[in-house]
């Protein structure tokens, strides 16, 4: 292949399902994931490795998505949905502290399918293809989207997050933009059905704006 291959050791397990866990097992899973993220975010790669990790200007990225969302996404939503979506961009961009984070090494794709379980215990995190330097809060986003606010907050507590209220606001924004990215940039890249699913997820997340969750 023109770009070579990456080969990983096979790991047994199945995709995480929080709803199938007892309260005790759920708490144990949150503890393991929190510890994993804490270790991931404390990594200090040597300069040669650090220099090749992707890193973007988060404010510039947000501004670009805001512009494209107003032009390409909002007109396809119901007016209340469009208004709620644009408000989330305004909230995120209007808070300077959202951009004062200490960049960390992120997994950046810690979704349901990338957390493996056996016997109701977390045994592995897989798929490190999106590792980059960025805002460590982003690594809680898929926990929020896939498992809900309560579980994301539980992991954050066990991680030792210092500002859970700000995290809550950022996770909704990150979740919305993740769906927008799939819709706007997925042409020729997204798997079949992913763009339709992104629209459904986007509207589901916008209902959380209405409920204040």
PDB file of C-alpha atoms in Angstrom:
ATOM      1  CA  UNK A   1       0.000   0.000   0.000  1.00  0.00           C
ATOM      2  CA  UNK A   2       1.191   3.510  -0.750  1.00  0.00           C
ATOM      3  CA  UNK A   3       0.966   4.589   2.883  1.00  0.00           C
ATOM      4  CA  UNK A   4       1.898   1.343   4.614  1.00  0.00           C
ATOM      5  CA  UNK A   5       0.087  -0.479   7.387  1.00  0.00           C
ATOM      6  CA  UNK A   6      -0.344  -0.226  11.136  1.00  0.00           C
ATOM      7  CA  UNK A   7      -0.601  -3.620  12.861  1.00  0.00           C
ATOM      8  CA  UNK A   8      -2.024  -3.998  16.371  1.00  0.00           C
ATOM      9  CA  UNK A   9      -2.193  -6.907  18.772  1.00  0.00           C
ATOM     10  CA  UNK A  10      -5.659  -8.464  18.821  1.00  0.00           C
ATOM     11  CA  UNK A  11      -7.602  -7.578  21.948  1.00  0.00           C
ATOM     12  CA  UNK A  12     -10.648  -9.523  23.053  1.00  0.00           C
ATOM     13  CA  UNK A  13     -13.761  -7.761  24.226  1.00  0.00           C
ATOM     14  CA  UNK A  14     -16.963  -6.105  23.083  1.00  0.00           C
ATOM     15  CA  UNK A  15     -18.089  -2.510  22.745  1.00  0.00           C
ATOM     16  CA  UNK A  16     -19.010  -0.856  26.011  1.00  0.00           C
ATOM     17  CA  UNK A  17     -22.680  -0.716  27.000  1.00  0.00           C
ATOM     18  CA  UNK A  18     -23.199   1.374  30.133  1.00  0.00           C
ATOM     19  CA  UNK A  19     -26.907   0.552  30.328  1.00  0.00           C
ATOM     20  CA  UNK A  20     -26.132  -3.138  30.808  1.00  0.00           C
ATOM     21  CA  UNK A  21     -23.935  -2.509  33.867  1.00  0.00           C
ATOM     22  CA  UNK A  22     -24.861  -2.612  37.529  1.00  0.00           C
ATOM     23  CA  UNK A  23     -24.238   0.565  39.523  1.00  0.00           C
ATOM     24  CA  UNK A  24     -21.104  -1.003  40.988  1.00  0.00           C
ATOM     25  CA  UNK A  25     -19.739  -2.033  37.596  1.00  0.00           C
ATOM     26  CA  UNK A  26     -20.643   1.338  36.128  1.00  0.00           C
ATOM     27  CA  UNK A  27     -18.673   3.103  38.857  1.00  0.00           C
ATOM     28  CA  UNK A  28     -15.728   0.761  38.274  1.00  0.00           C
ATOM     29  CA  UNK A  29     -15.832   1.481  34.533  1.00  0.00           C
ATOM     30  CA  UNK A  30     -15.871   5.233  35.193  1.00  0.00           C
ATOM     31  CA  UNK A  31     -12.853   4.837  37.473  1.00  0.00           C
ATOM     32  CA  UNK A  32     -10.863   2.911  34.848  1.00  0.00           C
ATOM     33  CA  UNK A  33     -11.714   5.346  32.049  1.00  0.00           C
ATOM     34  CA  UNK A  34     -10.933   8.336  34.260  1.00  0.00           C
ATOM     35  CA  UNK A  35      -7.557   6.842  35.152  1.00  0.00           C
ATOM     36  CA  UNK A  36      -6.846   6.101  31.484  1.00  0.00           C
ATOM     37  CA  UNK A  37      -7.598   9.678  30.447  1.00  0.00           C
ATOM     38  CA  UNK A  38      -5.562  11.069  33.323  1.00  0.00           C
ATOM     39  CA  UNK A  39      -2.581   8.981  32.206  1.00  0.00           C
ATOM     40  CA  UNK A  40      -3.127   9.862  28.546  1.00  0.00           C
ATOM     41  CA  UNK A  41      -3.277  13.587  29.253  1.00  0.00           C
ATOM     42  CA  UNK A  42      -0.131  13.494  31.386  1.00  0.00           C
ATOM     43  CA  UNK A  43       1.995  12.009  28.617  1.00  0.00           C
ATOM     44  CA  UNK A  44       5.032  14.065  27.691  1.00  0.00           C
ATOM     45  CA  UNK A  45       6.264  12.765  24.325  1.00  0.00           C
ATOM     46  CA  UNK A  46       9.758  13.670  23.260  1.00  0.00           C
ATOM     47  CA  UNK A  47      10.037  16.675  20.906  1.00  0.00           C
ATOM     48  CA  UNK A  48      10.397  14.540  17.785  1.00  0.00           C
ATOM     49  CA  UNK A  49       7.128  12.705  18.458  1.00  0.00           C
ATOM     50  CA  UNK A  50       5.359  15.815  19.728  1.00  0.00           C
ATOM     51  CA  UNK A  51       6.225  17.720  16.571  1.00  0.00           C
ATOM     52  CA  UNK A  52       4.287  15.296  14.352  1.00  0.00           C
ATOM     53  CA  UNK A  53       1.104  15.193  16.424  1.00  0.00           C
ATOM     54  CA  UNK A  54      -1.645  17.241  14.756  1.00  0.00           C
ATOM     55  CA  UNK A  55      -2.506  20.503  16.501  1.00  0.00           C
ATOM     56  CA  UNK A  56      -5.006  23.154  15.430  1.00  0.00           C
ATOM     57  CA  UNK A  57      -5.981  26.644  16.532  1.00  0.00           C
ATOM     58  CA  UNK A  58      -9.231  25.795  18.340  1.00  0.00           C
ATOM     59  CA  UNK A  59     -10.665  29.310  18.087  1.00  0.00           C
ATOM     60  CA  UNK A  60      -9.953  29.477  14.351  1.00  0.00           C
ATOM     61  CA  UNK A  61     -11.525  26.048  13.830  1.00  0.00           C
ATOM     62  CA  UNK A  62     -14.627  27.100  15.787  1.00  0.00           C
ATOM     63  CA  UNK A  63     -14.959  30.331  13.825  1.00  0.00           C
ATOM     64  CA  UNK A  64     -14.673  28.480  10.522  1.00  0.00           C
ATOM     65  CA  UNK A  65     -17.308  25.934  11.540  1.00  0.00           C
ATOM     66  CA  UNK A  66     -19.554  28.743  12.766  1.00  0.00           C
ATOM     67  CA  UNK A  67     -19.375  30.445   9.377  1.00  0.00           C
ATOM     68  CA  UNK A  68     -20.066  27.212   7.501  1.00  0.00           C
ATOM     69  CA  UNK A  69     -22.842  26.211   9.900  1.00  0.00           C
ATOM     70  CA  UNK A  70     -24.685  29.488   9.318  1.00  0.00           C
ATOM     71  CA  UNK A  71     -24.393  28.958   5.575  1.00  0.00           C
ATOM     72  CA  UNK A  72     -24.795  25.184   5.153  1.00  0.00           C
ATOM     73  CA  UNK A  73     -26.433  23.672   8.247  1.00  0.00           C
ATOM     74  CA  UNK A  74     -28.772  26.216   9.836  1.00  0.00           C
ATOM     75  CA  UNK A  75     -30.928  26.705   6.695  1.00  0.00           C
ATOM     76  CA  UNK A  76     -31.743  22.965   6.747  1.00  0.00           C
ATOM     77  CA  UNK A  77     -32.984  23.002  10.346  1.00  0.00           C
ATOM     78  CA  UNK A  78     -36.241  24.222  11.826  1.00  0.00           C
ATOM     79  CA  UNK A  79     -35.876  27.842  13.019  1.00  0.00           C
ATOM     80  CA  UNK A  80     -35.824  26.908  16.745  1.00  0.00           C
ATOM     81  CA  UNK A  81     -33.144  24.270  16.064  1.00  0.00           C
ATOM     82  CA  UNK A  82     -31.057  26.669  14.009  1.00  0.00           C
ATOM     83  CA  UNK A  83     -31.318  29.329  16.697  1.00  0.00           C
ATOM     84  CA  UNK A  84     -30.269  26.865  19.432  1.00  0.00           C
ATOM     85  CA  UNK A  85     -27.334  25.656  17.351  1.00  0.00           C
ATOM     86  CA  UNK A  86     -25.998  29.124  16.572  1.00  0.00           C
ATOM     87  CA  UNK A  87     -26.399  30.087  20.234  1.00  0.00           C
ATOM     88  CA  UNK A  88     -24.085  27.231  21.249  1.00  0.00           C
ATOM     89  CA  UNK A  89     -21.387  28.591  18.937  1.00  0.00           C
ATOM     90  CA  UNK A  90     -21.857  32.056  20.420  1.00  0.00           C
ATOM     91  CA  UNK A  91     -21.588  30.701  23.970  1.00  0.00           C
ATOM     92  CA  UNK A  92     -18.436  28.718  23.179  1.00  0.00           C
ATOM     93  CA  UNK A  93     -16.700  31.491  21.247  1.00  0.00           C
ATOM     94  CA  UNK A  94     -17.792  34.114  23.758  1.00  0.00           C
ATOM     95  CA  UNK A  95     -15.975  32.475  26.677  1.00  0.00           C
ATOM     96  CA  UNK A  96     -12.222  33.257  26.461  1.00  0.00           C
ATOM     97  CA  UNK A  97     -11.479  30.637  29.121  1.00  0.00           C
ATOM     98  CA  UNK A  98     -12.503  27.927  26.655  1.00  0.00           C
ATOM     99  CA  UNK A  99      -9.241  28.616  24.845  1.00  0.00           C
ATOM    100  CA  UNK A 100      -6.902  28.886  27.845  1.00  0.00           C
ATOM    101  CA  UNK A 101      -6.457  25.125  28.257  1.00  0.00           C
ATOM    102  CA  UNK A 102      -3.091  23.418  28.590  1.00  0.00           C
ATOM    103  CA  UNK A 103      -2.803  21.242  25.458  1.00  0.00           C
ATOM    104  CA  UNK A 104      -2.535  17.526  26.126  1.00  0.00           C
ATOM    105  CA  UNK A 105      -2.114  14.328  24.147  1.00  0.00           C
ATOM    106  CA  UNK A 106      -5.654  13.180  23.305  1.00  0.00           C
ATOM    107  CA  UNK A 107      -7.072   9.852  22.271  1.00  0.00           C
ATOM    108  CA  UNK A 108      -9.679  12.005  20.466  1.00  0.00           C
ATOM    109  CA  UNK A 109     -11.980   9.115  19.517  1.00  0.00           C
ATOM    110  CA  UNK A 110     -12.986   7.483  22.796  1.00  0.00           C
ATOM    111  CA  UNK A 111     -16.381   6.311  21.600  1.00  0.00           C
ATOM    112  CA  UNK A 112     -18.497   3.316  22.571  1.00  0.00           C
ATOM    113  CA  UNK A 113     -16.845   1.080  19.965  1.00  0.00           C
ATOM    114  CA  UNK A 114     -13.340   1.959  21.144  1.00  0.00           C
ATOM    115  CA  UNK A 115     -13.792   0.958  24.778  1.00  0.00           C
ATOM    116  CA  UNK A 116     -13.705  -2.834  25.136  1.00  0.00           C
ATOM    117  CA  UNK A 117     -15.264  -4.791  27.957  1.00  0.00           C
ATOM    118  CA  UNK A 118     -15.175  -8.376  29.184  1.00  0.00           C
ATOM    119  CA  UNK A 119     -17.224  -9.716  32.078  1.00  0.00           C
ATOM    120  CA  UNK A 120     -18.643  -6.218  32.621  1.00  0.00           C
ATOM    121  CA  UNK A 121     -15.177  -4.729  33.142  1.00  0.00           C
ATOM    122  CA  UNK A 122     -13.246  -2.310  30.936  1.00  0.00           C
ATOM    123  CA  UNK A 123     -10.236  -4.150  29.515  1.00  0.00           C
ATOM    124  CA  UNK A 124      -8.912  -1.913  26.730  1.00  0.00           C
ATOM    125  CA  UNK A 125      -9.126   1.307  24.773  1.00  0.00           C
ATOM    126  CA  UNK A 126      -8.433   0.900  21.062  1.00  0.00           C
ATOM    127  CA  UNK A 127      -8.070   2.900  17.834  1.00  0.00           C
ATOM    128  CA  UNK A 128      -5.500   5.609  18.432  1.00  0.00           C
ATOM    129  CA  UNK A 129      -5.609   6.858  14.844  1.00  0.00           C
ATOM    130  CA  UNK A 130      -6.826  10.335  15.823  1.00  0.00           C
ATOM    131  CA  UNK A 131      -4.251  11.077  18.546  1.00  0.00           C
ATOM    132  CA  UNK A 132      -3.394  14.772  18.618  1.00  0.00           C
ATOM    133  CA  UNK A 133      -2.497  17.777  20.789  1.00  0.00           C
ATOM    134  CA  UNK A 134      -5.567  19.703  21.908  1.00  0.00           C
ATOM    135  CA  UNK A 135      -8.045  20.553  24.638  1.00  0.00           C
ATOM    136  CA  UNK A 136      -8.181  17.612  27.098  1.00  0.00           C
ATOM    137  CA  UNK A 137     -11.903  18.248  27.626  1.00  0.00           C
ATOM    138  CA  UNK A 138     -12.543  16.961  24.115  1.00  0.00           C
ATOM    139  CA  UNK A 139     -11.756  13.420  25.257  1.00  0.00           C
ATOM    140  CA  UNK A 140     -14.951  13.384  27.328  1.00  0.00           C
ATOM    141  CA  UNK A 141     -17.121  14.244  24.339  1.00  0.00           C
ATOM    142  CA  UNK A 142     -17.923  10.752  23.052  1.00  0.00           C
ATOM    143  CA  UNK A 143     -18.630   9.577  26.601  1.00  0.00           C
ATOM    144  CA  UNK A 144     -21.257  12.331  26.696  1.00  0.00           C
ATOM    145  CA  UNK A 145     -22.685  11.593  23.235  1.00  0.00           C
ATOM    146  CA  UNK A 146     -22.720   7.797  23.570  1.00  0.00           C
ATOM    147  CA  UNK A 147     -23.448   7.301  27.272  1.00  0.00           C
ATOM    148  CA  UNK A 148     -25.060  10.524  28.465  1.00  0.00           C
ATOM    149  CA  UNK A 149     -24.290  13.479  30.692  1.00  0.00           C
ATOM    150  CA  UNK A 150     -24.349  11.554  33.974  1.00  0.00           C
ATOM    151  CA  UNK A 151     -21.718   9.020  32.955  1.00  0.00           C
ATOM    152  CA  UNK A 152     -19.473  11.663  31.381  1.00  0.00           C
ATOM    153  CA  UNK A 153     -19.651  13.655  34.605  1.00  0.00           C
ATOM    154  CA  UNK A 154     -18.912  10.559  36.680  1.00  0.00           C
ATOM    155  CA  UNK A 155     -15.776   9.870  34.635  1.00  0.00           C
ATOM    156  CA  UNK A 156     -14.786  13.537  34.949  1.00  0.00           C
ATOM    157  CA  UNK A 157     -15.108  13.407  38.742  1.00  0.00           C
ATOM    158  CA  UNK A 158     -12.912  10.340  38.934  1.00  0.00           C
ATOM    159  CA  UNK A 159     -10.465  11.937  36.521  1.00  0.00           C
ATOM    160  CA  UNK A 160     -10.241  14.890  38.888  1.00  0.00           C
ATOM    161  CA  UNK A 161     -11.668  17.539  36.568  1.00  0.00           C
ATOM    162  CA  UNK A 162     -11.383  21.014  38.078  1.00  0.00           C
ATOM    163  CA  UNK A 163     -14.333  22.715  36.380  1.00  0.00           C
ATOM    164  CA  UNK A 164     -17.234  20.303  35.752  1.00  0.00           C
ATOM    165  CA  UNK A 165     -19.719  23.087  34.972  1.00  0.00           C
ATOM    166  CA  UNK A 166     -17.574  24.466  32.175  1.00  0.00           C
ATOM    167  CA  UNK A 167     -16.959  20.925  30.934  1.00  0.00           C
ATOM    168  CA  UNK A 168     -20.723  20.377  30.730  1.00  0.00           C
ATOM    169  CA  UNK A 169     -21.158  23.378  28.439  1.00  0.00           C
ATOM    170  CA  UNK A 170     -18.182  22.442  26.271  1.00  0.00           C
ATOM    171  CA  UNK A 171     -19.302  18.835  25.819  1.00  0.00           C
ATOM    172  CA  UNK A 172     -22.583  19.908  24.261  1.00  0.00           C
ATOM    173  CA  UNK A 173     -20.707  22.201  21.872  1.00  0.00           C
ATOM    174  CA  UNK A 174     -18.126  19.504  21.036  1.00  0.00           C
ATOM    175  CA  UNK A 175     -20.877  16.960  20.416  1.00  0.00           C
ATOM    176  CA  UNK A 176     -22.724  19.285  18.067  1.00  0.00           C
ATOM    177  CA  UNK A 177     -19.594  20.168  16.120  1.00  0.00           C
ATOM    178  CA  UNK A 178     -18.630  16.501  15.792  1.00  0.00           C
ATOM    179  CA  UNK A 179     -21.901  15.866  13.962  1.00  0.00           C
ATOM    180  CA  UNK A 180     -21.474  19.022  11.873  1.00  0.00           C
ATOM    181  CA  UNK A 181     -17.983  17.883  10.881  1.00  0.00           C
ATOM    182  CA  UNK A 182     -19.344  14.569   9.630  1.00  0.00           C
ATOM    183  CA  UNK A 183     -22.043  16.341   7.616  1.00  0.00           C
ATOM    184  CA  UNK A 184     -19.814  19.040   6.124  1.00  0.00           C
ATOM    185  CA  UNK A 185     -16.567  17.136   5.644  1.00  0.00           C
ATOM    186  CA  UNK A 186     -17.737  13.549   5.277  1.00  0.00           C
ATOM    187  CA  UNK A 187     -18.308  13.534   1.508  1.00  0.00           C
ATOM    188  CA  UNK A 188     -16.310  10.628   0.151  1.00  0.00           C
ATOM    189  CA  UNK A 189     -14.948   9.834   3.634  1.00  0.00           C
ATOM    190  CA  UNK A 190     -17.910   8.940   5.848  1.00  0.00           C
ATOM    191  CA  UNK A 191     -19.211   5.380   5.779  1.00  0.00           C
ATOM    192  CA  UNK A 192     -22.615   4.685   4.290  1.00  0.00           C
ATOM    193  CA  UNK A 193     -25.324   6.009   6.577  1.00  0.00           C
ATOM    194  CA  UNK A 194     -22.982   8.102   8.748  1.00  0.00           C
ATOM    195  CA  UNK A 195     -24.139  11.436   7.373  1.00  0.00           C
ATOM    196  CA  UNK A 196     -27.813  10.574   7.995  1.00  0.00           C
ATOM    197  CA  UNK A 197     -26.928   9.410  11.499  1.00  0.00           C
ATOM    198  CA  UNK A 198     -25.054  12.663  12.101  1.00  0.00           C
ATOM    199  CA  UNK A 199     -28.178  14.661  11.255  1.00  0.00           C
ATOM    200  CA  UNK A 200     -30.202  12.556  13.695  1.00  0.00           C
ATOM    201  CA  UNK A 201     -27.573  12.971  16.410  1.00  0.00           C
ATOM    202  CA  UNK A 202     -27.369  16.697  15.766  1.00  0.00           C
ATOM    203  CA  UNK A 203     -31.108  17.112  16.280  1.00  0.00           C
ATOM    204  CA  UNK A 204     -31.048  14.894  19.362  1.00  0.00           C
ATOM    205  CA  UNK A 205     -28.316  17.020  20.896  1.00  0.00           C
ATOM    206  CA  UNK A 206     -30.208  20.207  20.027  1.00  0.00           C
ATOM    207  CA  UNK A 207     -33.140  18.912  22.075  1.00  0.00           C
ATOM    208  CA  UNK A 208     -30.762  18.941  25.045  1.00  0.00           C
ATOM    209  CA  UNK A 209     -30.280  22.651  24.456  1.00  0.00           C
ATOM    210  CA  UNK A 210     -34.034  23.092  24.854  1.00  0.00           C
ATOM    211  CA  UNK A 211     -34.141  20.985  28.019  1.00  0.00           C
ATOM    212  CA  UNK A 212     -31.062  22.627  29.527  1.00  0.00           C
ATOM    213  CA  UNK A 213     -29.418  19.231  30.006  1.00  0.00           C
TER     214      UNK A 213
END
